[in-house]
């Protein structure tokens, strides 16, 4: 009998075994399944215990599944969508993608539901290790995330951008940095300055101030960063809301589709309007690209195109979003280059 005939006979035998199992076979299959699935024993260990080959053990375990003696159920919390999460991770070449259920009401209209921050807080608890430097950029979602933090290893926390309005610092990113540092028991390095200044000279002068300069010194040490994403429309983009009508029109003419930490991107993920960065207190794009783990937190159907653009930029390695945005992202145009190659789409 040649090898192909042996394979055919083996397959027929396995098929008959799957169709008919006597009481002794059923009891043995249940015992082997218990050893393998519940007690964590290897197939070799089980084979030695029962005096059979490991191939026999493999066939018995397979038959146990076919005959419904063993049921494997994969369960995650109801608010997490494992299937969309995995599809999104694969499409964009992300290290982590976590998709949560959108709110039942106004799912299409509400950007960044608060439950994104809660889930992102849990993800940071997984990603941050003792001794890391955690960077937090301004954004509603990062503020919600910081408020939800309850466990974080000892780490240094640094602010990556100025604030939307210096008068609201206590309720914004400064407080988020303080909260994260309090939870971790580490040092806090906030930035007491607006994100956007009237001109480059004022921004440069602020960067030289002692407290701000000290925070900037930590930018190259950041190991995990949390950022927000905005689409180029009122109420959805911090930068958009801070600019004059004339400035908004100018940047819109450049094709801006998204902003992140005061960096602007077109639909293909290319940076546009780089002159704006000269007026901003923010981490530079090249420094962001060198951070090992950059987690973007953004959701809602209205932000889907902006999320797609930022993911294409290569600056982000992981994403926390919701089903409303994920459904749009999964039917977007051609898949981009994997985010984890961190290549600059501009080639610079």
Coordinates of C-alpha atoms in Angstrom, one line a residue:
X1 CA 0.0 0.0 0.0
X2 CA 1.5 3.3 -1.0
X3 CA 1.4 6.6 1.0
X4 CA -1.6 8.0 -0.9
X5 CA -3.6 4.8 -0.2
X6 CA -2.6 4.9 3.4
X7 CA -3.8 8.5 3.7
X8 CA -7.1 7.5 2.1
X9 CA -7.6 4.6 4.4
X10 CA -6.6 6.8 7.4
X11 CA -9.1 9.4 6.3
X12 CA -11.9 6.8 5.8
X13 CA -11.1 5.4 9.3
X14 CA -11.2 8.8 10.8
X15 CA -14.5 9.4 9.1
X16 CA -16.0 6.2 10.4
X17 CA -14.7 7.1 13.9
X18 CA -16.4 10.4 13.7
X19 CA -19.6 8.8 12.7
X20 CA -19.6 6.0 15.3
X21 CA -18.2 6.1 18.8
X22 CA -18.8 3.4 21.3
X23 CA -19.1 4.1 25.0
X24 CA -15.5 3.3 25.7
X25 CA -14.4 5.7 22.9
X26 CA -16.7 8.4 24.2
X27 CA -15.3 8.1 27.7
X28 CA -11.7 8.1 26.5
X29 CA -12.4 11.1 24.2
X30 CA -13.9 13.0 27.1
X31 CA -11.0 12.2 29.3
X32 CA -8.4 13.3 26.7
X33 CA -10.4 16.5 26.0
X34 CA -10.4 17.3 29.7
X35 CA -6.7 16.8 30.0
X36 CA -6.0 19.0 26.9
X37 CA -8.5 21.8 27.2
X38 CA -9.0 22.1 31.0
X39 CA -5.7 20.8 32.5
X40 CA -3.4 22.2 29.8
X41 CA -1.6 18.9 29.1
X42 CA 0.2 18.4 25.8
X43 CA -0.7 15.8 23.3
X44 CA 2.5 14.0 24.0
X45 CA 1.7 13.9 27.8
X46 CA -1.8 12.6 27.1
X47 CA -0.4 9.9 24.7
X48 CA 2.0 8.7 27.3
X49 CA -0.8 8.5 29.9
X50 CA -3.2 6.5 27.7
X51 CA -0.6 4.5 25.9
X52 CA -1.4 5.7 22.4
X53 CA 0.4 7.7 19.8
X54 CA 0.1 11.5 19.8
X55 CA -1.4 11.2 16.4
X56 CA -4.2 9.2 17.9
X57 CA -4.7 11.8 20.5
X58 CA -4.9 14.5 17.8
X59 CA -7.6 12.4 16.0
X60 CA -9.6 11.8 19.2
X61 CA -9.6 15.5 20.0
X62 CA -10.7 16.4 16.5
X63 CA -13.5 13.9 16.7
X64 CA -14.5 15.2 20.1
X65 CA -15.0 18.6 18.4
X66 CA -16.9 17.1 15.5
X67 CA -19.2 15.1 17.8
X68 CA -19.9 18.1 19.9
X69 CA -18.3 16.5 23.0
X70 CA -16.2 19.7 23.3
X71 CA -17.6 23.2 22.6
X72 CA -15.1 26.1 22.2
X73 CA -16.6 29.4 22.9
X74 CA -14.7 32.7 22.5
X75 CA -16.3 35.4 24.7
X76 CA -15.3 39.0 25.1
X77 CA -17.2 41.7 27.0
X78 CA -20.3 42.8 25.2
X79 CA -19.0 46.3 24.5
X80 CA -16.0 45.0 22.5
X81 CA -16.3 43.8 18.9
X82 CA -13.6 41.2 18.4
X83 CA -14.3 40.6 14.7
X84 CA -14.2 44.2 13.6
X85 CA -11.2 44.8 15.9
X86 CA -9.2 42.0 14.2
X87 CA -10.3 43.1 10.7
X88 CA -9.3 46.7 11.3
X89 CA -5.9 45.6 12.8
X90 CA -5.2 43.5 9.7
X91 CA -6.4 46.2 7.2
X92 CA -4.1 48.9 8.5
X93 CA -1.2 46.8 9.8
X94 CA -1.7 48.0 13.3
X95 CA -0.2 46.5 16.4
X96 CA -3.5 46.8 18.3
X97 CA -7.0 47.7 17.2
X98 CA -9.9 47.8 19.7
X99 CA -13.4 48.5 18.5
X100 CA -16.2 49.2 21.0
X101 CA -19.9 49.4 20.4
X102 CA -21.2 52.8 19.4
X103 CA -23.8 54.4 21.6
X104 CA -27.3 53.3 20.7
X105 CA -28.4 56.9 20.1
X106 CA -26.8 59.3 17.7
X107 CA -24.1 56.8 16.7
X108 CA -23.6 58.6 13.4
X109 CA -23.4 62.1 14.9
X110 CA -21.5 61.8 18.2
X111 CA -17.7 61.7 17.8
X112 CA -15.5 60.1 20.4
X113 CA -18.1 58.6 22.8
X114 CA -16.8 58.6 26.4
X115 CA -16.6 54.8 26.5
X116 CA -13.6 55.0 24.1
X117 CA -11.7 56.7 26.9
X118 CA -12.6 53.9 29.3
X119 CA -11.4 51.2 26.9
X120 CA -8.3 53.2 26.1
X121 CA -7.5 53.5 29.8
X122 CA -7.6 49.7 30.0
X123 CA -5.3 49.4 26.9
X124 CA -2.8 51.8 28.4
X125 CA -2.7 49.6 31.5
X126 CA -1.6 46.8 29.3
X127 CA 0.9 48.7 27.2
X128 CA 2.7 50.9 29.8
X129 CA 5.5 49.2 31.8
X130 CA 7.3 50.4 34.8
X131 CA 9.9 53.0 34.0
X132 CA 8.2 54.0 30.7
X133 CA 7.5 57.6 29.7
X134 CA 3.9 58.2 28.8
X135 CA 3.0 61.1 26.5
X136 CA -0.5 62.6 26.4
X137 CA -1.6 65.0 23.7
X138 CA -4.6 67.3 24.0
X139 CA -8.0 66.0 23.1
X140 CA -11.4 65.2 24.5
X141 CA -10.8 61.5 24.2
X142 CA -7.4 61.6 26.0
X143 CA -9.0 63.6 28.8
X144 CA -11.8 61.0 29.1
X145 CA -9.1 58.3 29.1
X146 CA -7.1 59.9 31.9
X147 CA -10.2 60.3 34.0
X148 CA -10.9 56.6 33.6
X149 CA -7.4 55.5 34.6
X150 CA -7.4 53.4 37.8
X151 CA -4.3 51.2 37.3
X152 CA -1.0 52.3 35.7
X153 CA 2.6 51.1 36.4
X154 CA 5.1 53.6 37.8
X155 CA 6.0 55.9 34.9
X156 CA 6.8 59.5 34.0
X157 CA 3.9 61.4 32.3
X158 CA 4.6 64.2 29.9
X159 CA 2.2 66.5 28.0
X160 CA 2.8 66.4 24.3
X161 CA 0.9 69.5 23.2
X162 CA -0.2 72.8 24.6
X163 CA -3.8 73.3 25.6
X164 CA -6.8 74.4 23.6
X165 CA -7.4 77.3 25.9
X166 CA -4.9 78.1 28.7
X167 CA -7.8 79.3 30.8
X168 CA -9.2 75.7 30.9
X169 CA -6.0 74.0 31.7
X170 CA -7.3 72.7 35.0
X171 CA -10.1 70.9 33.2
X172 CA -8.0 69.8 30.2
X173 CA -4.8 68.2 29.2
X174 CA -2.8 69.6 32.2
X175 CA -5.2 67.9 34.6
X176 CA -5.1 64.7 32.4
X177 CA -1.3 64.6 32.9
X178 CA -1.6 65.2 36.6
X179 CA -4.3 62.4 36.9
X180 CA -2.2 59.9 35.0
X181 CA 0.9 60.7 37.1
X182 CA -1.2 60.4 40.3
X183 CA -2.4 56.9 39.3
X184 CA 1.1 55.8 38.4
X185 CA 2.9 57.4 41.2
X186 CA 5.4 58.9 38.7
X187 CA 6.5 62.4 37.8
X188 CA 4.2 64.8 35.8
X189 CA 5.6 67.2 33.3
X190 CA 2.6 69.4 32.1
X191 CA 2.8 72.3 29.6
X192 CA 1.2 75.5 30.8
X193 CA 0.8 77.1 27.4
X194 CA -1.8 77.4 24.6
X195 CA -1.4 74.9 21.7
X196 CA -1.7 77.7 19.0
X197 CA 0.2 81.0 19.2
X198 CA -0.3 84.1 17.0
X199 CA 3.1 83.8 15.3
X200 CA 6.2 81.6 15.2
X201 CA 8.3 84.1 17.2
X202 CA 5.9 83.9 20.2
X203 CA 5.8 80.1 19.9
X204 CA 9.6 79.9 19.9
X205 CA 9.9 82.1 22.9
X206 CA 7.4 79.9 24.9
X207 CA 9.3 76.8 23.9
X208 CA 12.4 78.3 25.6
X209 CA 10.7 78.8 28.9
X210 CA 12.1 76.6 31.6
X211 CA 9.0 74.4 32.3
X212 CA 8.0 74.0 28.7
X213 CA 11.6 73.3 27.6
X214 CA 11.9 70.6 30.4
X215 CA 8.8 68.9 29.0
X216 CA 10.2 69.0 25.5
X217 CA 13.3 67.3 26.7
X218 CA 11.2 64.2 27.5
X219 CA 9.7 63.9 24.0
X220 CA 12.6 61.7 22.7
X221 CA 12.1 59.5 25.8
X222 CA 8.4 58.8 25.3
X223 CA 7.7 55.1 24.9
X224 CA 3.9 55.2 24.7
X225 CA 1.8 58.1 23.5
X226 CA -2.0 58.7 23.5
X227 CA -3.3 61.1 20.9
X228 CA -6.7 62.3 19.5
X229 CA -7.8 62.7 15.9
X230 CA -9.9 65.5 14.5
X231 CA -11.6 65.9 11.2
X232 CA -11.5 69.3 9.4
X233 CA -14.9 70.7 10.5
X234 CA -16.3 72.9 13.4
X235 CA -16.5 71.2 16.7
X236 CA -14.6 68.1 15.5
X237 CA -11.1 69.7 15.2
X238 CA -9.4 71.7 17.9
X239 CA -7.1 73.4 15.5
X240 CA -9.9 74.2 13.1
X241 CA -11.8 76.0 15.8
X242 CA -8.8 78.0 16.9
X243 CA -8.1 79.5 13.4
X244 CA -9.7 82.4 11.7
X245 CA -12.0 82.0 8.7
X246 CA -9.3 83.0 6.3
X247 CA -6.8 80.5 7.8
X248 CA -9.4 77.7 7.7
X249 CA -10.0 78.4 4.0
X250 CA -6.3 78.5 3.3
X251 CA -5.6 75.1 4.8
X252 CA -8.8 73.6 3.3
X253 CA -7.4 74.7 -0.1
X254 CA -4.4 72.5 0.6
X255 CA -6.7 69.5 1.0
X256 CA -6.5 69.0 4.7
X257 CA -8.8 66.1 5.8
X258 CA -7.6 65.5 9.4
X259 CA -5.5 66.9 12.2
X260 CA -3.7 65.2 15.1
X261 CA -1.7 67.1 17.7
X262 CA -1.8 70.3 15.5
X263 CA -0.4 68.4 12.4
X264 CA -2.5 68.5 9.3
X265 CA -3.0 65.6 6.8
X266 CA -4.7 65.2 3.5
X267 CA -6.8 62.1 2.6
X268 CA -3.7 60.1 1.7
X269 CA -2.0 60.7 5.0
X270 CA 0.5 63.3 3.6
X271 CA 1.2 66.2 5.9
X272 CA 0.1 69.6 4.6
X273 CA 0.3 73.1 6.0
X274 CA 3.5 72.4 7.9
X275 CA 3.9 76.1 8.5
X276 CA 1.2 75.9 11.1
X277 CA 3.5 73.8 13.3
X278 CA 5.8 76.8 13.7
X279 CA 3.1 78.5 15.6
X280 CA 2.2 75.5 17.8
X281 CA 3.4 74.1 21.1
X282 CA 3.4 70.4 20.1
X283 CA 5.5 67.3 19.6
X284 CA 7.0 67.2 16.2
X285 CA 5.7 64.7 13.7
X286 CA 9.2 63.1 13.3
X287 CA 9.4 62.6 17.1
X288 CA 6.0 61.0 17.1
X289 CA 7.1 58.6 14.4
X290 CA 10.0 57.5 16.6
X291 CA 7.7 56.7 19.6
X292 CA 7.4 52.9 19.8
X293 CA 3.7 52.9 20.6
X294 CA 1.3 55.6 19.5
X295 CA -2.3 55.0 20.4
X296 CA -5.0 57.0 18.6
X297 CA -8.4 57.4 20.3
X298 CA -11.1 58.5 18.0
X299 CA -14.6 57.3 16.9
X300 CA -17.9 58.2 15.3
X301 CA -18.9 58.1 11.6
X302 CA -18.0 61.8 11.2
X303 CA -14.4 61.1 12.0
X304 CA -13.9 57.9 9.9
X305 CA -12.3 59.7 7.0
X306 CA -10.0 61.6 9.3
X307 CA -9.0 58.4 11.1
X308 CA -8.2 56.8 7.8
X309 CA -6.0 59.7 6.8
X310 CA -4.0 59.7 10.0
X311 CA -3.6 55.9 9.9
X312 CA -2.1 56.3 6.4
X313 CA 0.4 58.7 7.7
X314 CA 2.4 56.0 9.5
X315 CA 2.4 58.0 12.8
X316 CA 0.0 55.7 14.7
X317 CA 0.6 52.1 15.7
X318 CA -2.7 51.3 17.5
X319 CA -6.3 52.5 17.5
X320 CA -9.2 52.6 19.8
X321 CA -12.4 53.4 17.9
X322 CA -16.1 52.4 17.7
X323 CA -18.3 50.4 15.4
X324 CA -19.6 53.5 13.6
X325 CA -16.1 54.5 12.5
X326 CA -14.9 50.9 12.0
X327 CA -17.6 50.1 9.5
X328 CA -16.6 53.1 7.4
X329 CA -12.9 52.3 7.7
X330 CA -13.4 48.6 6.6
X331 CA -15.0 49.7 3.3
X332 CA -12.6 52.6 2.6
X333 CA -10.4 52.7 -0.5
X334 CA -7.3 50.6 -1.2
X335 CA -5.5 49.3 1.9
X336 CA -2.6 51.6 3.0
X337 CA 0.9 50.4 3.7
X338 CA 1.1 48.7 7.1
X339 CA 1.3 51.3 9.9
X340 CA 4.0 49.4 11.6
X341 CA 6.6 50.2 9.0
X342 CA 6.4 53.8 10.2
X343 CA 7.4 55.1 6.8
X344 CA 6.8 58.8 6.1
X345 CA 4.3 59.0 3.2
X346 CA 6.0 62.2 2.1
X347 CA 9.3 60.4 1.9
X348 CA 11.0 63.0 4.0

